[in-house]
Amino acid sequence: MDEKKLEEELKKLWNETPISHSDSEKEASWEQFQSKTFPSKKQKFGSWRHYAAAAAILIFTLIGVGLYFTNDPISNNIEIVENTIENTTSIIKIVALPDSTKVELSPNSKIMYATNFAVNRKVEINGEAYFKVKKDKKHPFQVFCNETTTTVLGTAFTVKGYPKKEVAVELYEGSVEMSVKNQDKKWILKPGEKFIYGNEIASVTEFNRFLDFDNEKLSTISTYIESNYGYKVTIPQEYYNQRITVRINKKEDLKTIVQLISEMYNLNFEVNEKLKQITFQ
């Protein structure tokens, strides 16, 4: 068949009105096709309508992705729309990011992140926050503060920096890579190291990430929990003067501290999240 006749046949087929079939005919046809094509697999959907809907959704998704990358091929899949979380209170605000990363946002501080955070784990901060990053090797976690960038895979650290002031990053767990805008040098921090950048000068120093209680009264730890975690602690009167010697990570999870006290003194405990109270008995 020459090209002209082929073109005419295709045009004829394109303009033909398809034969209408009832839903039952379509469903029977699909089931017959499925039984021949996938004899060893069970049907996952109830009817052809589910497959049609799934196919439509898949096609729509692929078209959307194609348009996204075609319109902006160098965007690195970063959306402009941002989410902002601000702490206007006088106490630390606990925030859970979409990837389950935990953030303790200090008063008068805010963080911003993109709506496609699952694949674009970039956070901008103004103020101070403690990050307990969820591990994800495929999507590094980055925190931008003034001219500095903190890059991690999964770790725990604090970032403090306000506009036109120095930036300080303290590492508690894991490791992070520090970089500064327009500088090629990188700094790799170890737990217990602090990165400081201000007036175009960067430095790394050590800091004490632990708090030591040396033969202190148990009530002293109760006061520490209340002032640092915001939970009022009640312990039996006879334990007030009990002595304790222990080293605690300054950013230790409250649950770990409470369980430690419980095991050391053979006490049960109850946590009331609504009232922010911890009762030992």
Coordinates of C-alpha atoms in Angstrom, one line a residue:
M1 CA 0.0 0.0 0.0
D2 CA 1.5 3.4 -1.0
E3 CA 1.7 6.3 1.4
K4 CA -1.3 8.2 0.0
K5 CA -3.6 5.2 0.4
L6 CA -2.2 4.5 3.9
E7 CA -2.9 8.1 4.9
E8 CA -6.5 7.8 3.6
E9 CA -7.1 4.6 5.6
L10 CA -5.7 6.1 8.8
K11 CA -7.9 9.2 8.3
K12 CA -10.9 7.0 7.8
L13 CA -10.3 5.0 10.9
W14 CA -9.7 8.2 12.9
N15 CA -13.0 9.7 11.9
E16 CA -15.1 6.6 12.4
T17 CA -17.4 6.6 15.4
P18 CA -16.6 3.6 17.7
I19 CA -19.2 1.0 18.3
S20 CA -20.9 1.5 21.6
H21 CA -20.8 -1.4 24.1
S22 CA -22.7 -1.8 27.3
D23 CA -20.8 -1.8 30.6
S24 CA -21.5 -5.6 31.1
E25 CA -20.0 -6.3 27.6
K26 CA -16.9 -4.3 28.4
E27 CA -16.5 -5.9 31.8
A28 CA -16.9 -9.4 30.3
S29 CA -14.4 -8.6 27.6
W30 CA -11.9 -7.3 30.2
E31 CA -12.3 -10.4 32.4
Q32 CA -11.7 -12.6 29.4
F33 CA -8.6 -10.7 28.4
Q34 CA -7.3 -10.8 32.0
S35 CA -7.8 -14.5 32.4
K36 CA -5.8 -15.2 29.3
T37 CA -3.1 -12.7 29.9
F38 CA -2.7 -13.1 33.7
P39 CA -3.8 -16.6 34.5
S40 CA -1.8 -16.9 37.7
K41 CA -2.7 -13.6 39.3
K42 CA -5.9 -12.7 41.1
Q43 CA -7.9 -9.7 40.0
K44 CA -7.0 -6.7 42.2
F45 CA -9.9 -4.5 41.2
G46 CA -13.6 -5.1 40.9
S47 CA -14.3 -4.0 37.4
W48 CA -12.9 -2.4 34.2
R49 CA -13.9 1.0 35.6
H50 CA -11.1 0.8 38.2
Y51 CA -8.5 0.0 35.5
A52 CA -9.8 2.8 33.3
A53 CA -9.6 5.2 36.3
A54 CA -6.1 4.0 37.2
A55 CA -4.9 4.3 33.7
A56 CA -6.4 7.8 33.4
I57 CA -4.7 8.8 36.6
L58 CA -1.4 7.4 35.5
I59 CA -1.5 9.1 32.1
F60 CA -2.5 12.4 33.8
T61 CA 0.5 12.0 36.2
L62 CA 3.0 11.3 33.5
I63 CA 1.7 14.2 31.4
G64 CA 2.0 16.5 34.5
V65 CA 5.6 15.4 35.2
G66 CA 6.5 15.8 31.6
L67 CA 5.2 19.3 31.5
Y68 CA 6.9 20.2 34.7
F69 CA 10.4 19.2 33.6
T70 CA 9.8 20.5 30.1
N71 CA 8.8 24.0 31.3
D72 CA 11.7 24.3 33.7
P73 CA 14.5 21.7 32.9
I74 CA 17.1 23.3 35.3
S75 CA 14.8 23.7 38.3
N76 CA 16.2 20.6 40.0
N77 CA 12.6 19.8 40.9
I78 CA 12.4 22.7 43.4
E79 CA 9.0 24.3 43.7
I80 CA 8.8 28.0 44.6
V81 CA 5.8 27.7 46.9
E82 CA 7.0 27.6 50.5
N83 CA 5.6 26.7 53.9
T84 CA 6.5 28.8 56.8
I85 CA 6.3 27.8 60.5
E86 CA 6.9 30.5 63.0
N87 CA 7.2 30.4 66.8
T88 CA 5.7 33.5 68.3
T89 CA 5.4 32.0 71.8
S90 CA 7.8 32.2 74.7
I91 CA 8.5 28.4 74.8
I92 CA 10.0 25.9 72.4
K93 CA 7.7 24.7 69.7
I94 CA 7.9 21.1 68.6
V95 CA 7.5 20.6 64.8
A96 CA 7.4 17.5 62.7
L97 CA 8.4 18.0 59.1
P98 CA 6.8 15.9 56.3
D99 CA 9.7 13.5 56.3
S100 CA 9.3 12.9 60.1
T101 CA 12.3 15.1 61.0
K102 CA 11.8 16.6 64.4
V103 CA 12.4 20.3 64.9
E104 CA 12.5 22.1 68.3
L105 CA 11.9 25.7 67.2
S106 CA 13.0 28.4 69.7
P107 CA 10.9 31.5 70.5
N108 CA 11.0 34.3 67.9
S109 CA 12.3 31.9 65.2
K110 CA 10.9 30.5 62.0
I111 CA 11.6 27.9 59.3
M112 CA 10.6 27.7 55.7
Y113 CA 10.5 24.7 53.4
A114 CA 9.2 23.8 49.9
T115 CA 6.0 22.0 49.3
N116 CA 7.8 19.1 47.5
F117 CA 9.9 18.5 50.7
A118 CA 9.9 14.7 50.3
V119 CA 12.4 15.0 47.4
N120 CA 13.7 18.5 48.2
R121 CA 14.7 18.4 51.9
K122 CA 15.8 22.0 52.1
V123 CA 15.0 24.3 55.1
E124 CA 15.7 27.9 55.6
I125 CA 15.9 29.2 59.1
N126 CA 15.7 32.6 60.8
G127 CA 16.5 32.2 64.5
E128 CA 17.4 29.1 66.4
A129 CA 16.3 25.4 66.1
Y130 CA 17.4 21.9 67.0
F131 CA 17.1 19.4 64.2
K132 CA 16.7 15.6 64.7
V133 CA 17.0 14.6 61.0
K134 CA 15.3 11.5 59.6
K135 CA 17.8 9.4 57.7
D136 CA 17.3 9.3 53.9
K137 CA 20.5 8.6 51.8
K138 CA 18.8 9.5 48.6
H139 CA 17.7 12.9 49.7
P140 CA 20.3 14.9 51.8
F141 CA 18.9 17.3 54.3
Q142 CA 20.1 20.9 54.0
V143 CA 19.6 23.9 56.3
F144 CA 20.3 27.4 54.9
C145 CA 21.0 30.2 57.4
N146 CA 22.3 33.6 56.1
E147 CA 25.3 32.6 53.9
T148 CA 25.9 29.1 55.4
T149 CA 24.6 25.7 54.4
T150 CA 24.5 22.7 56.7
T151 CA 24.3 19.4 54.8
V152 CA 23.4 16.1 56.5
L153 CA 21.9 12.6 55.8
G154 CA 20.7 11.9 59.3
T155 CA 21.9 13.4 62.5
A156 CA 21.1 15.9 65.4
F157 CA 22.3 19.5 65.6
T158 CA 21.4 23.0 66.4
V159 CA 21.5 26.0 64.1
K160 CA 21.4 29.6 65.4
G161 CA 21.5 32.7 63.2
Y162 CA 19.6 35.9 62.8
P163 CA 19.9 38.4 59.9
K164 CA 23.2 40.3 59.9
K165 CA 24.5 38.3 62.9
E166 CA 26.9 35.3 63.1
V167 CA 25.7 31.7 62.5
A168 CA 26.5 28.9 65.0
V169 CA 26.0 25.2 64.3
E170 CA 26.5 22.7 67.2
L171 CA 26.7 19.0 66.3
Y172 CA 25.3 16.5 68.8
E173 CA 25.2 13.3 66.8
G174 CA 26.4 12.0 63.4
S175 CA 28.3 14.4 61.1
V176 CA 27.6 17.4 59.0
E177 CA 29.3 19.3 56.2
M178 CA 29.4 23.1 56.4
S179 CA 29.8 25.4 53.5
V180 CA 29.8 29.1 53.0
K181 CA 28.4 31.0 50.0
N182 CA 31.1 31.8 47.4
Q183 CA 33.7 29.7 49.2
D184 CA 35.1 26.4 47.9
K185 CA 36.2 25.2 51.4
K186 CA 34.1 22.6 53.3
W187 CA 34.1 21.9 57.0
I188 CA 33.2 18.4 58.3
L189 CA 32.0 18.5 61.9
K190 CA 32.3 15.7 64.5
P191 CA 30.0 15.4 67.6
G192 CA 31.0 18.0 70.1
E193 CA 32.2 20.5 67.5
K194 CA 30.8 23.9 66.8
F195 CA 31.0 25.9 63.6
I196 CA 30.9 29.7 63.8
Y197 CA 30.6 32.1 60.8
G198 CA 30.5 35.9 61.1
N199 CA 32.2 38.9 59.5
E200 CA 33.3 36.6 56.6
I201 CA 35.4 34.5 59.1
A202 CA 34.7 30.8 59.7
S203 CA 36.0 28.8 62.7
V204 CA 35.5 25.4 64.4
T205 CA 35.7 25.0 68.1
E206 CA 34.6 22.4 70.7
F207 CA 31.6 22.7 73.0
N208 CA 30.3 20.6 75.9
R209 CA 27.2 18.6 74.6
F210 CA 26.7 16.8 78.0
L211 CA 25.4 17.9 81.3
D212 CA 26.8 16.2 84.4
F213 CA 24.9 15.6 87.6
D214 CA 27.5 14.6 90.2
N215 CA 25.9 13.3 93.4
E216 CA 23.0 15.8 92.9
K217 CA 19.6 15.5 94.5
L218 CA 17.0 13.8 92.4
S219 CA 14.8 16.9 92.7
T220 CA 17.5 18.8 90.8
I221 CA 16.9 16.6 87.7
S222 CA 13.1 17.3 88.1
T223 CA 13.8 21.0 88.0
Y224 CA 16.1 20.5 84.9
I225 CA 13.3 18.6 83.1
E226 CA 10.7 21.3 83.8
S227 CA 13.0 24.2 82.7
N228 CA 14.3 22.5 79.5
Y229 CA 11.4 20.3 78.4
G230 CA 8.4 22.1 79.8
Y231 CA 7.0 19.1 81.8
K232 CA 6.2 19.4 85.5
V233 CA 7.7 16.4 87.4
T234 CA 6.2 14.9 90.5
I235 CA 8.3 12.4 92.6
P236 CA 7.4 10.8 95.9
Q237 CA 8.5 12.9 98.9
E238 CA 10.8 10.2 100.2
Y239 CA 12.9 10.4 97.0
Y240 CA 13.5 14.1 97.1
N241 CA 16.9 13.8 98.8
Q242 CA 18.0 10.7 96.9
R243 CA 21.4 11.3 95.2
I244 CA 22.1 10.7 91.6
T245 CA 25.3 10.7 89.4
V246 CA 24.6 10.7 85.7
R247 CA 25.7 12.3 82.4
I248 CA 23.0 13.4 80.1
N249 CA 23.2 14.7 76.5
K250 CA 21.9 18.2 76.6
K251 CA 19.6 17.3 73.7
E252 CA 18.6 13.9 75.0
D253 CA 15.0 12.7 74.3
L254 CA 12.8 13.3 77.4
K255 CA 11.6 9.7 77.2
T256 CA 15.1 8.4 77.6
I257 CA 15.7 10.5 80.8
V258 CA 12.4 9.5 82.3
Q259 CA 13.0 5.8 81.6
L260 CA 16.5 6.1 83.1
I261 CA 15.1 7.6 86.4
S262 CA 12.4 4.9 86.5
E263 CA 14.9 2.0 86.2
M264 CA 17.5 3.5 88.6
Y265 CA 14.9 3.9 91.4
N266 CA 12.5 1.2 90.5
L267 CA 9.6 3.7 90.0
N268 CA 6.7 3.6 87.7
F269 CA 5.7 6.8 85.8
E270 CA 2.8 8.3 84.0
V271 CA 3.0 11.0 81.4
N272 CA 0.1 13.4 80.8
E273 CA 0.7 15.1 77.5
K274 CA -2.3 17.3 77.8
L275 CA -1.2 18.8 81.1
K276 CA 2.5 18.4 80.4
Q277 CA 3.0 16.4 83.6
I278 CA 5.2 13.5 84.5
T279 CA 4.3 11.6 87.7
F280 CA 6.6 9.0 89.3
Q281 CA 5.2 6.6 91.9

